Coordinates of C-alpha atoms in Angstrom, one line a residue:
M13 CA -36.8 13.1 -46.8
Q14 CA -33.8 13.2 -48.6
H15 CA -30.8 10.7 -48.6
K16 CA -27.4 10.6 -49.4
S17 CA -26.8 8.3 -52.2
L18 CA -24.9 5.1 -51.0
S19 CA -22.2 4.9 -53.9
R20 CA -21.1 9.4 -53.6
K21 CA -20.7 8.4 -50.1
L22 CA -18.1 5.6 -50.9
L23 CA -16.5 7.4 -53.3
T24 CA -15.8 10.5 -51.5
K25 CA -14.3 8.4 -48.7
V26 CA -12.6 6.2 -51.2
L27 CA -11.3 9.2 -53.0
S28 CA -10.0 11.6 -49.1
V29 CA -7.8 8.2 -48.6
Y30 CA -6.2 8.8 -52.4
F31 CA -5.8 12.0 -51.9
I32 CA -4.1 12.0 -48.7
L33 CA -1.9 9.4 -49.7
T34 CA -0.9 10.8 -52.6
F35 CA 0.1 13.9 -50.9
V36 CA 1.9 12.2 -48.2
V37 CA 4.2 10.3 -51.2
T38 CA 4.3 13.4 -53.3
L39 CA 5.8 15.8 -50.1
G40 CA 8.3 12.7 -49.6
Q41 CA 9.6 12.3 -52.9
I42 CA 10.3 16.1 -52.8
V43 CA 11.5 16.2 -49.7
A44 CA 14.0 13.6 -50.5
E45 CA 14.7 15.0 -53.2
Y46 CA 15.1 18.3 -51.2
F47 CA 18.1 16.2 -49.3
N48 CA 19.8 14.6 -52.5
T49 CA 20.2 17.8 -53.8
K50 CA 22.1 19.8 -50.9
D51 CA 24.4 16.4 -50.1
H52 CA 24.9 17.0 -54.0
I53 CA 26.1 20.6 -53.6
N54 CA 27.9 19.7 -50.7
G55 CA 29.7 17.6 -52.3
E56 CA 30.1 19.9 -55.2
L57 CA 32.0 22.6 -52.1
E58 CA 34.1 19.8 -51.3
T59 CA 35.6 19.2 -54.9
L60 CA 36.1 23.0 -55.1
Q61 CA 38.6 22.3 -52.6
Q62 CA 40.4 19.9 -54.9
T63 CA 40.4 22.7 -57.8
F64 CA 41.4 26.4 -56.1
S65 CA 43.3 25.2 -52.6
G66 CA 46.3 25.4 -54.8
S67 CA 46.3 28.2 -56.5
L68 CA 44.5 30.2 -53.5
T69 CA 47.1 28.3 -50.9
R70 CA 50.4 29.7 -53.0
A71 CA 48.7 33.4 -53.5
I72 CA 47.8 33.8 -49.2
W73 CA 51.2 32.1 -49.0
E74 CA 53.7 34.8 -51.0
L75 CA 51.0 37.3 -49.6
N76 CA 49.1 38.1 -52.7
T77 CA 46.3 39.4 -50.9
Q78 CA 44.9 41.0 -54.3
Q79 CA 45.0 37.5 -55.9
A80 CA 43.0 35.4 -53.7
M81 CA 40.0 38.2 -53.5
I82 CA 40.6 37.5 -57.5
I83 CA 40.0 33.6 -57.4
A84 CA 37.4 34.3 -54.2
D85 CA 36.0 36.5 -56.7
G86 CA 35.8 33.6 -59.4
L87 CA 34.5 31.1 -56.8
L88 CA 31.8 33.3 -56.4
A89 CA 30.8 33.1 -59.8
I90 CA 30.3 29.3 -60.1
P91 CA 25.9 28.8 -59.9
A92 CA 26.0 26.6 -56.3
I93 CA 27.9 29.3 -54.3
E94 CA 26.8 31.6 -52.8
G95 CA 29.7 33.3 -50.4
I96 CA 33.1 32.8 -49.6
I97 CA 35.3 33.9 -46.6
V98 CA 38.9 33.0 -46.6
R99 CA 41.0 33.3 -43.2
D100 CA 44.8 33.8 -43.3
D101 CA 47.2 31.1 -40.5
S102 CA 45.6 33.8 -37.5
G103 CA 42.1 34.0 -38.0
A104 CA 42.2 36.6 -40.0
V105 CA 39.4 37.6 -42.7
I106 CA 41.8 38.1 -46.2
T107 CA 37.5 38.8 -48.1
Q108 CA 34.1 38.0 -47.5
L109 CA 32.3 38.2 -50.2
G110 CA 28.3 37.1 -51.4
R111 CA 25.7 35.5 -48.8
Y112 CA 27.9 34.4 -45.4
I113 CA 26.9 33.3 -42.0
N114 CA 30.0 34.5 -39.6
I115 CA 32.0 32.2 -39.0
Q116 CA 33.7 33.5 -35.7
E117 CA 31.0 32.6 -33.9
R118 CA 32.1 28.9 -34.1
F119 CA 35.5 28.4 -34.8
S120 CA 36.8 32.0 -33.0
T121 CA 40.1 32.9 -34.4
Q122 CA 41.4 29.1 -35.0
L123 CA 41.3 27.5 -37.9
V124 CA 40.4 24.0 -38.8
R125 CA 42.2 21.3 -39.2
E126 CA 40.3 19.4 -41.8
G127 CA 37.3 19.9 -43.5
V128 CA 34.0 20.6 -41.1
R129 CA 29.9 20.9 -42.7
L130 CA 28.1 23.9 -41.4
T131 CA 24.8 22.5 -41.2
E132 CA 21.4 24.9 -42.9
Q133 CA 20.8 27.7 -40.5
Q134 CA 17.4 29.3 -40.2
S135 CA 17.6 31.5 -43.2
G136 CA 19.1 29.0 -45.4
I137 CA 22.2 29.4 -45.7
F138 CA 25.1 26.5 -45.1
G139 CA 28.5 25.4 -46.3
Y140 CA 31.5 23.9 -46.1
T141 CA 35.5 24.5 -44.9
F142 CA 38.4 23.2 -45.9
P143 CA 42.5 24.1 -44.4
L144 CA 44.7 25.5 -47.0
I145 CA 48.0 23.6 -46.8
F146 CA 50.9 24.8 -48.1
E147 CA 54.3 22.3 -48.6
F148 CA 57.3 23.8 -49.2
S149 CA 60.3 21.0 -48.9
G150 CA 58.2 18.3 -47.9
R151 CA 57.1 20.4 -44.9
A152 CA 53.2 21.1 -45.0
T153 CA 52.0 24.5 -43.0
Q154 CA 48.4 25.6 -42.9
V155 CA 48.0 29.0 -44.3
G156 CA 44.1 29.7 -43.7
D157 CA 41.2 27.9 -44.5
V158 CA 38.2 28.9 -47.2
T159 CA 34.4 28.4 -46.2
L160 CA 32.3 27.9 -49.0
F161 CA 28.7 29.1 -48.7
S162 CA 25.2 27.4 -50.7
S163 CA 22.3 28.2 -49.9
R164 CA 18.6 26.7 -49.5
A165 CA 17.6 28.9 -52.7
V166 CA 20.2 27.3 -54.7
V167 CA 19.3 23.7 -53.6
I168 CA 15.4 24.8 -54.7
D169 CA 16.5 25.9 -57.8
R170 CA 17.6 22.4 -59.4
I171 CA 15.0 21.0 -58.1
K172 CA 11.8 23.1 -60.0
V173 CA 11.9 21.0 -62.4
G174 CA 11.2 18.0 -60.9
I175 CA 8.4 19.0 -58.0
Y176 CA 7.0 20.5 -60.8
F177 CA 6.8 16.9 -62.9
L178 CA 6.1 15.2 -59.2
V179 CA 2.9 17.5 -59.1
G180 CA 1.4 17.4 -62.4
N181 CA 2.2 13.8 -62.5
A182 CA 0.5 13.1 -59.7
M183 CA -2.9 15.6 -60.5
L184 CA -2.6 13.5 -63.7
K185 CA -3.1 10.4 -62.0
T186 CA -5.6 11.5 -59.4
T187 CA -7.6 12.7 -62.3
F188 CA -7.5 9.5 -64.4
L189 CA -8.2 7.5 -60.8
I190 CA -11.5 10.2 -60.5
I191 CA -12.9 9.6 -64.2
L192 CA -12.3 5.8 -63.9
F193 CA -14.3 5.4 -60.3
L194 CA -17.1 7.2 -60.8
M195 CA -17.3 5.2 -64.1
A196 CA -17.4 2.3 -61.9
F197 CA -19.2 3.2 -59.0
R198 CA -22.4 4.3 -61.8
K199 CA -22.2 1.0 -63.1
Q200 CA -21.6 -1.4 -60.5
L201 CA -23.4 0.5 -57.7
T202 CA -25.8 3.4 -58.5
L203 CA -27.8 2.3 -61.5
P204 CA -28.5 -1.1 -60.4
L205 CA -29.4 0.5 -56.8
T206 CA -32.1 2.4 -57.9
E207 CA -33.3 -0.3 -60.1
L208 CA -34.2 -2.8 -56.9
T209 CA -35.3 0.5 -55.4
Q210 CA -38.0 1.5 -58.4
Q211 CA -38.7 -1.9 -58.1
I212 CA -39.2 -2.5 -54.6
E213 CA -41.5 0.9 -54.1
D214 CA -43.6 -0.7 -56.8
L215 CA -44.6 -3.4 -55.1
E216 CA -49.0 -4.1 -54.4
L217 CA -49.1 -5.0 -50.7
D218 CA -52.4 -7.3 -52.3
Q219 CA -51.2 -8.7 -55.5
L220 CA -47.6 -10.3 -54.1
D221 CA -48.8 -13.7 -56.3
G222 CA -45.8 -14.1 -59.1
A223 CA -44.0 -10.5 -57.8
K224 CA -40.8 -10.6 -57.5
V225 CA -37.7 -8.3 -58.1
E226 CA -35.0 -8.7 -60.9
I227 CA -31.4 -7.5 -61.1
Q228 CA -30.5 -6.5 -65.6
H229 CA -26.9 -5.3 -64.8
D230 CA -25.4 -7.7 -63.7
D231 CA -26.8 -11.0 -61.8
T232 CA -23.5 -12.1 -59.7
S233 CA -23.1 -9.0 -57.3
E234 CA -24.0 -8.3 -53.5
L235 CA -27.4 -6.6 -54.8
S236 CA -28.5 -9.9 -56.9
V237 CA -27.9 -11.7 -54.0
M238 CA -30.2 -8.9 -52.2
A239 CA -32.8 -9.4 -54.6
D240 CA -32.8 -13.3 -54.4
A241 CA -33.2 -12.9 -50.2
F242 CA -35.6 -10.4 -51.0
N243 CA -38.2 -12.6 -52.9
R244 CA -37.5 -15.7 -50.8
L245 CA -39.0 -12.8 -48.2
I246 CA -42.2 -11.3 -50.8
G247 CA -43.0 -15.7 -50.8
R248 CA -43.0 -16.3 -47.6
V249 CA -44.9 -13.1 -47.0
Q250 CA -47.1 -15.2 -49.0
D251 CA -47.0 -17.9 -47.5
Y252 CA -48.3 -16.4 -44.4
K253 CA -50.7 -14.6 -45.5
N254 CA -52.2 -17.9 -47.2
Q255 CA -51.9 -19.0 -43.2
L256 CA -53.4 -16.3 -42.1
E257 CA -56.8 -17.0 -43.7
T258 CA -56.4 -20.5 -43.2
T259 CA -55.9 -20.1 -39.0
Q260 CA -58.9 -17.3 -39.1
K261 CA -61.8 -19.5 -40.6
Q262 CA -60.6 -22.3 -37.9
L263 CA -60.3 -19.4 -35.6
L264 CA -64.0 -18.5 -36.7
L265 CA -64.9 -22.6 -35.5
S266 CA -63.5 -22.4 -31.9
N267 CA -65.9 -19.4 -31.1
E268 CA -68.7 -21.1 -32.1
K269 CA -67.8 -24.6 -30.0
L270 CA -66.2 -22.0 -27.3
D271 CA -69.8 -20.5 -26.9
Q272 CA -71.0 -23.7 -26.7
Q273 CA -68.7 -24.4 -23.9
N274 CA -69.7 -20.8 -21.9
L275 CA -73.1 -22.5 -21.4
M276 CA -72.8 -25.6 -19.9
L277 CA -69.9 -23.4 -17.7
E278 CA -72.6 -21.1 -16.3
Q279 CA -74.9 -24.5 -15.6
E280 CA -71.6 -25.9 -13.5
V281 CA -70.9 -22.8 -11.4
A282 CA -74.7 -22.6 -11.0
R283 CA -74.8 -25.9 -9.0
K284 CA -70.9 -25.6 -7.4
T285 CA -72.4 -22.1 -6.1
S286 CA -74.8 -23.7 -3.6
G287 CA -71.9 -25.7 -2.6
L288 CA -70.3 -22.7 -1.9
S289 CA -72.2 -21.0 0.5
Q290 CA -72.4 -24.2 2.3
A291 CA -68.9 -24.3 2.7
M292 CA -69.2 -20.6 3.5
M293 CA -71.0 -21.6 6.4
D294 CA -68.7 -23.7 7.7
L295 CA -66.2 -21.3 7.6
Q296 CA -67.8 -18.7 9.2
Q297 CA -68.0 -21.0 12.5
Q298 CA -64.7 -21.6 12.0
K299 CA -64.1 -17.5 12.0
Q300 CA -65.7 -17.7 15.1
E301 CA -63.5 -20.3 16.6
L302 CA -60.2 -18.8 15.5
E303 CA -61.7 -15.0 17.0
V304 CA -62.0 -17.0 20.3
K305 CA -58.3 -18.7 20.6
Q306 CA -56.7 -15.1 19.6
Q307 CA -58.4 -13.6 22.7
S308 CA -56.7 -16.7 24.4
L309 CA -53.5 -15.9 22.6
R310 CA -53.2 -12.0 23.1
E311 CA -54.1 -12.9 26.8
E312 CA -51.3 -15.0 27.0
I313 CA -49.0 -12.3 25.5
E314 CA -49.7 -9.4 27.8
R315 CA -49.3 -12.1 30.6
R316 CA -45.8 -13.3 29.2
R317 CA -45.1 -9.3 28.3
H318 CA -45.5 -8.5 32.3
T319 CA -43.0 -11.7 32.4
E320 CA -40.6 -10.5 30.5
G321 CA -40.9 -7.0 32.1
A322 CA -40.5 -8.5 36.0
L323 CA -37.3 -10.7 34.6
R324 CA -36.0 -7.3 32.9
G325 CA -36.2 -5.6 36.9
K326 CA -34.7 -8.6 38.2
Q327 CA -31.9 -8.3 35.4
T328 CA -31.3 -4.9 36.7
E329 CA -31.4 -5.9 40.2
L330 CA -29.0 -8.8 38.8
E331 CA -26.4 -6.3 37.1
K332 CA -25.8 -3.1 39.8
I333 CA -25.3 -6.6 42.2
V334 CA -22.8 -7.4 39.7
D335 CA -21.6 -4.1 39.2
D336 CA -21.2 -4.0 43.7
L337 CA -19.3 -7.0 43.6
K338 CA -16.3 -5.6 40.6
Q339 CA -16.0 -2.7 43.0
A340 CA -15.9 -5.2 46.7
Q341 CA -13.1 -6.7 44.2
D342 CA -11.4 -4.1 43.6
R343 CA -11.2 -2.8 47.3
L344 CA -10.3 -6.2 47.9
V345 CA -7.6 -6.2 45.9
Q346 CA -6.7 -2.2 47.3
S347 CA -6.5 -4.2 50.5
E348 CA -4.7 -7.1 49.5
K349 CA -2.1 -4.7 48.0
M350 CA -2.3 -2.7 51.2
A351 CA -1.6 -5.9 53.3
A352 CA 1.1 -7.0 51.6
L353 CA 2.6 -3.5 51.9
G354 CA 2.2 -3.3 55.4
G355 CA 3.4 -7.4 55.9
L356 CA 6.5 -5.9 53.8
V357 CA 6.6 -2.5 56.1
A358 CA 6.3 -5.2 59.4
G359 CA 9.3 -7.5 58.3
I360 CA 11.2 -4.6 57.4
T361 CA 10.6 -2.7 60.6
H362 CA 12.3 -6.3 62.1
E363 CA 14.9 -6.7 60.2
V364 CA 16.3 -2.9 60.4
N365 CA 15.8 -2.8 64.4
T366 CA 19.0 -5.2 64.7
P367 CA 21.2 -3.8 62.9
V368 CA 20.2 0.2 64.3
G369 CA 20.3 -1.9 67.7
I370 CA 24.2 -3.0 67.3
G371 CA 24.7 0.3 66.3
V372 CA 22.9 2.2 69.6
T373 CA 25.4 -0.6 71.7
A374 CA 28.7 0.2 69.8
T375 CA 27.8 4.0 69.6
S376 CA 27.5 3.6 73.5
F377 CA 30.9 1.4 73.8
L378 CA 32.5 3.9 71.9
A379 CA 31.0 6.9 74.4
E380 CA 32.2 5.4 77.3
K381 CA 35.5 4.3 76.1
L382 CA 36.0 8.0 74.8
Q383 CA 35.2 9.2 78.5
A384 CA 37.0 6.8 80.0
L385 CA 40.1 8.0 77.7
S386 CA 39.4 11.3 78.9
V387 CA 39.3 11.0 82.8
A388 CA 42.7 9.4 82.1
Y389 CA 43.7 12.2 79.9
A390 CA 42.7 14.8 82.9
D391 CA 44.1 12.8 85.7
K392 CA 47.6 12.8 83.7
T393 CA 47.6 8.9 84.0
L394 CA 47.3 8.4 80.3
T395 CA 49.5 5.9 78.6
P396 CA 50.4 5.0 75.5
K397 CA 49.4 1.7 76.0
M398 CA 46.0 2.7 77.4
L399 CA 45.9 5.1 73.4
E400 CA 47.1 1.9 71.5
H401 CA 44.0 0.1 73.4
F402 CA 41.9 2.5 72.8
I403 CA 42.4 3.3 69.0
E404 CA 42.1 -0.6 68.5
E405 CA 38.6 -0.8 70.0
A406 CA 37.1 2.4 68.2
S407 CA 38.2 0.7 65.4
Q408 CA 36.8 -2.0 66.0
G409 CA 33.7 -0.3 66.9
T410 CA 33.4 2.4 63.9
E411 CA 33.8 -0.6 62.2
L412 CA 30.8 -2.9 63.4
L413 CA 28.5 0.9 63.6
Q414 CA 29.3 1.1 59.9
S415 CA 28.6 -2.5 58.8
N416 CA 24.8 -2.0 60.6
L417 CA 24.0 1.6 58.9
I418 CA 25.5 0.2 55.5
R419 CA 22.8 -2.7 56.1
A420 CA 20.2 -1.3 57.8
S421 CA 20.6 1.7 54.7
E422 CA 20.5 -0.9 52.2
L423 CA 17.5 -2.3 53.3
I424 CA 15.0 1.1 54.0
A425 CA 16.1 1.7 50.3
S426 CA 15.3 -1.4 48.9
F427 CA 11.8 -1.4 51.1
K428 CA 11.4 2.7 50.1
Q429 CA 11.2 2.1 46.3
I430 CA 9.2 -1.8 47.0
A431 CA 6.8 -0.1 48.4
V432 CA 6.4 3.5 45.9
D433 CA 6.5 0.1 43.2
Q434 CA 4.2 -0.8 44.5
T435 CA 1.5 1.5 45.3
S436 CA 2.2 3.0 42.1
E437 CA 1.6 2.1 38.0
A438 CA 4.3 4.4 36.8
V439 CA 6.3 3.2 33.9
R440 CA 9.7 2.9 34.7
T441 CA 13.3 2.1 33.4
I442 CA 14.8 -1.2 35.6
N443 CA 17.6 -3.4 35.3
L444 CA 15.8 -7.0 36.0
A445 CA 18.8 -9.1 37.8
D446 CA 19.3 -6.3 40.2
Y447 CA 15.2 -5.5 40.8
L448 CA 14.4 -9.1 41.6
H449 CA 17.1 -8.8 44.4
E450 CA 16.3 -6.0 46.2
V451 CA 12.2 -7.5 45.8
I452 CA 14.1 -11.1 47.8
R453 CA 15.8 -8.7 49.9
S454 CA 12.7 -6.5 51.2
L455 CA 11.1 -10.2 51.6
Q456 CA 14.0 -12.1 53.1
P457 CA 12.1 -11.0 57.2
N458 CA 9.6 -13.9 55.9
F459 CA 12.5 -16.5 54.4
K460 CA 14.9 -15.8 57.8
K461 CA 13.8 -18.3 60.5
T462 CA 13.6 -21.1 57.4
H463 CA 15.9 -23.4 55.7
H464 CA 14.5 -22.5 51.7
Q465 CA 16.6 -21.3 49.6
I466 CA 15.9 -18.3 46.6
E467 CA 17.3 -19.7 43.3
V468 CA 17.6 -16.8 40.4
N469 CA 19.3 -17.6 37.4
C470 CA 19.0 -13.4 34.7
P471 CA 21.0 -12.2 32.7
D472 CA 22.2 -9.5 34.2
N473 CA 22.1 -6.8 31.1
I474 CA 18.1 -7.1 30.9
V475 CA 16.1 -3.8 30.8
L476 CA 12.7 -2.9 31.1
S477 CA 10.5 -0.4 30.6
C478 CA 7.3 -1.6 32.3
P479 CA 5.4 -0.4 35.5
A480 CA 8.2 -1.6 38.3
G481 CA 4.6 -2.1 40.8
A482 CA 3.7 -4.8 38.5
I483 CA 7.4 -7.4 38.8
S484 CA 7.1 -7.0 42.5
Q485 CA 3.9 -7.2 43.3
I486 CA 4.3 -10.5 40.5
F487 CA 7.1 -12.2 43.2
T488 CA 6.2 -11.0 46.1
N489 CA 2.6 -13.1 45.7
L490 CA 4.5 -16.1 43.7
L491 CA 7.4 -15.9 47.4
M492 CA 4.4 -15.9 49.3
N493 CA 2.6 -18.0 48.0
S494 CA 5.1 -20.9 47.5
L495 CA 5.8 -20.0 51.2
I496 CA 3.1 -19.9 53.1
H497 CA 1.6 -22.8 50.9
G498 CA 3.9 -24.7 48.8
F499 CA 6.4 -24.6 52.3
E500 CA 3.3 -25.5 54.6
D501 CA 5.2 -28.3 56.8
M502 CA 8.7 -28.6 54.8
E503 CA 12.1 -27.4 56.5
D504 CA 14.4 -27.4 52.9
G505 CA 12.6 -26.0 49.4
L506 CA 13.5 -24.2 46.8
V507 CA 12.1 -21.4 44.4
R508 CA 14.1 -21.4 41.0
I509 CA 13.7 -18.8 39.2
T510 CA 15.5 -18.5 35.9
V511 CA 15.0 -15.5 33.2
L512 CA 15.9 -16.0 29.7
D513 CA 16.1 -13.1 27.1
E514 CA 14.0 -13.5 23.7
D515 CA 14.5 -10.6 21.8
D516 CA 11.8 -7.8 22.5
N517 CA 10.2 -10.3 25.4
V518 CA 11.3 -11.7 28.2
D519 CA 10.8 -15.6 29.3
I520 CA 10.2 -16.6 33.1
K521 CA 9.8 -19.6 34.7
Y522 CA 9.4 -19.5 38.2
S523 CA 8.9 -22.9 39.3
D524 CA 9.3 -24.5 43.4
N525 CA 9.4 -27.9 45.1
G526 CA 6.4 -27.9 47.1
K527 CA 3.9 -30.3 47.7
G528 CA 1.6 -29.0 44.2
L529 CA -1.7 -28.5 43.8
S530 CA -4.8 -31.4 42.7
P531 CA -6.1 -30.8 39.1
D532 CA -9.1 -29.3 40.7
Q533 CA -7.4 -26.7 42.6
L534 CA -4.9 -26.2 39.6
E535 CA -8.3 -25.1 37.7
K536 CA -9.4 -22.7 40.4
L537 CA -5.7 -21.5 40.8
F538 CA -6.2 -18.3 39.3
H539 CA -10.3 -17.1 39.9
P540 CA -10.6 -14.7 42.4
F541 CA -11.2 -16.0 46.1
F542 CA -9.7 -18.8 45.8
T543 CA -7.4 -20.5 48.6
T544 CA -6.6 -23.0 50.7
K545 CA -6.0 -21.5 53.5
R546 CA -9.3 -19.5 53.9
D547 CA -9.8 -20.8 57.5
Q548 CA -6.1 -18.7 58.5
G549 CA -6.9 -15.4 57.0
G550 CA -6.6 -16.0 53.5
S551 CA -8.0 -13.6 50.7
G552 CA -7.7 -15.8 47.0
L553 CA -6.7 -13.0 45.7
G554 CA -2.5 -13.1 45.2
T555 CA -2.7 -15.4 42.2
H556 CA -5.9 -13.3 40.9
I557 CA -3.8 -10.2 41.1
T558 CA -0.7 -11.8 39.5
Y559 CA -2.6 -13.0 36.2
N560 CA -4.6 -9.8 35.6
L561 CA -1.1 -8.1 36.1
V562 CA 0.6 -9.9 33.9
R563 CA -2.1 -9.7 30.7
Q564 CA -3.3 -6.7 31.5
T565 CA -0.2 -4.5 32.7
L566 CA 2.1 -6.0 31.5
G567 CA 0.5 -7.4 27.9
G568 CA 1.3 -10.9 28.9
S569 CA 1.1 -14.0 29.1
I570 CA 1.2 -16.3 32.0
Q571 CA 1.1 -20.3 32.2
V572 CA 0.6 -23.0 35.1
S573 CA 1.3 -26.9 35.7
S574 CA 1.7 -28.6 38.8
E575 CA 1.4 -32.2 40.6
P576 CA 0.3 -33.3 43.9
G577 CA 4.1 -34.0 45.9
K578 CA 6.1 -32.7 42.4
G579 CA 5.5 -28.5 43.3
L580 CA 4.7 -25.6 40.5
H581 CA 5.5 -24.0 37.8
Y582 CA 4.5 -20.6 36.6
H583 CA 5.6 -19.7 32.8
I584 CA 5.3 -16.0 32.3
C585 CA 6.2 -14.3 29.1
F586 CA 5.6 -10.8 28.1
P587 CA 7.3 -8.0 26.4
K588 CA 10.1 -5.1 27.9
N589 CA 9.2 -2.6 26.8
L590 CA 5.2 -1.2 27.9
K591 CA 3.7 0.3 24.9
I592 CA 2.0 3.4 26.6
Q593 CA -1.5 4.4 25.4
S594 CA -2.3 8.0 25.1

């Protein structure tokens, strides 16, 4: 297999880097020389302003166009100038010679007020524009301007010799370094590597005694260190070879001892085999006993499977019973709601009867008085005093009729809204203070014959978006529980409802001064079917429904505290706006 020389690869990389650096440096020097020469030519153009501006200004001032063109031809003869444009005070071109660019696109007809350098264009042309100022009697007047043009060709022509010198210098240095690198690499790397490689190839593995490699050209280089390391490796190989021969001899002796041990081991195995046979017989007997126990275990497992099947059947029955109980509970809850609604209807009906009855009586009275007035009028016995008396009685009857009809209308409207809310879970917007008074007004027939008081402290600006029926049902249950259970055997009961506006939530504190609950009763308060009036027809679902309405329907929380003789206290908190889940 042909290998590429290490010295050649290294030399190629070194020279490649040097060529790149030399090319970049030379190119940079040429570019720098170009821009320096260009600046120098721009300086010459600016110097010509001081040399020719006086004579050219006077020629234009005197309107001597021929003289101005002669001066322009003289300027064009200067090697650094490739073109010239002369304009008068109106911006019109007097003469333009040589190579130039159109300055009208940049300056239009405006004259320059001071010297301006024109940047180099794609054609390689650049220039300098300066004004022509004529001074007469201490007054300066601009009579035109002049633009002198030079080009890239002029710059390159000036630096041509320098470019040749730089390129030649770079090529000379590169040639010298190539020769120097070749000689150094050959002496320091190529020849020692060739010699080292040849000595390694001439080594014989069977004749390593006293064998070693040597580098003749340089005893201090890395190749000498490599040769010394290879010589140490040869010494270690020779030592390993001697150790291997010694180990082989020891292995032969160990094999002989191993044969003797094998013979003794065979005798021992024969002796223990007889004992193993006896152990096998014992194991066979134990195996039979184990099989008997396994059979018993299978029977036990089968029996437990039957038992598990029976338990699963019972579990299914229990689950069905639980479902039936849940359905029965739901029906009881609905019945409780309808019973509450029925009680509300009965109370409202009784309450409405009073103003309606008064209204009927007032109507009958007015009808009688009107009949009497008609008879008096027909008999022509109607006097002004009788008419005044009739008007006074009619006004009183009308006021009585109107006040009682308004009272009946309010009761019916309140009952209508509360009844609709209690049978519907629709979300609507309510003013909490107004709605609480409507609920209390609907329950007024139940409190009418008592001295109990209901105190409501609620801001007027709390607006809720929630199932109004839930609010109605909650306060109906709480108020009726206070009336029936808390104020039993009491005459002057007090219910206090305090509502606080807590940003996005409503905080409600409900309390009464009733007889309270014991710790055991308080613990079971929210349990379904718990009641202290079961012997009097209580269902025990009121507080359970309240708890579910607060937690599930309104998405809030409810807490209760009580002590015997210290009343009952509820703390309810729920969001103002219920998020309706689609």
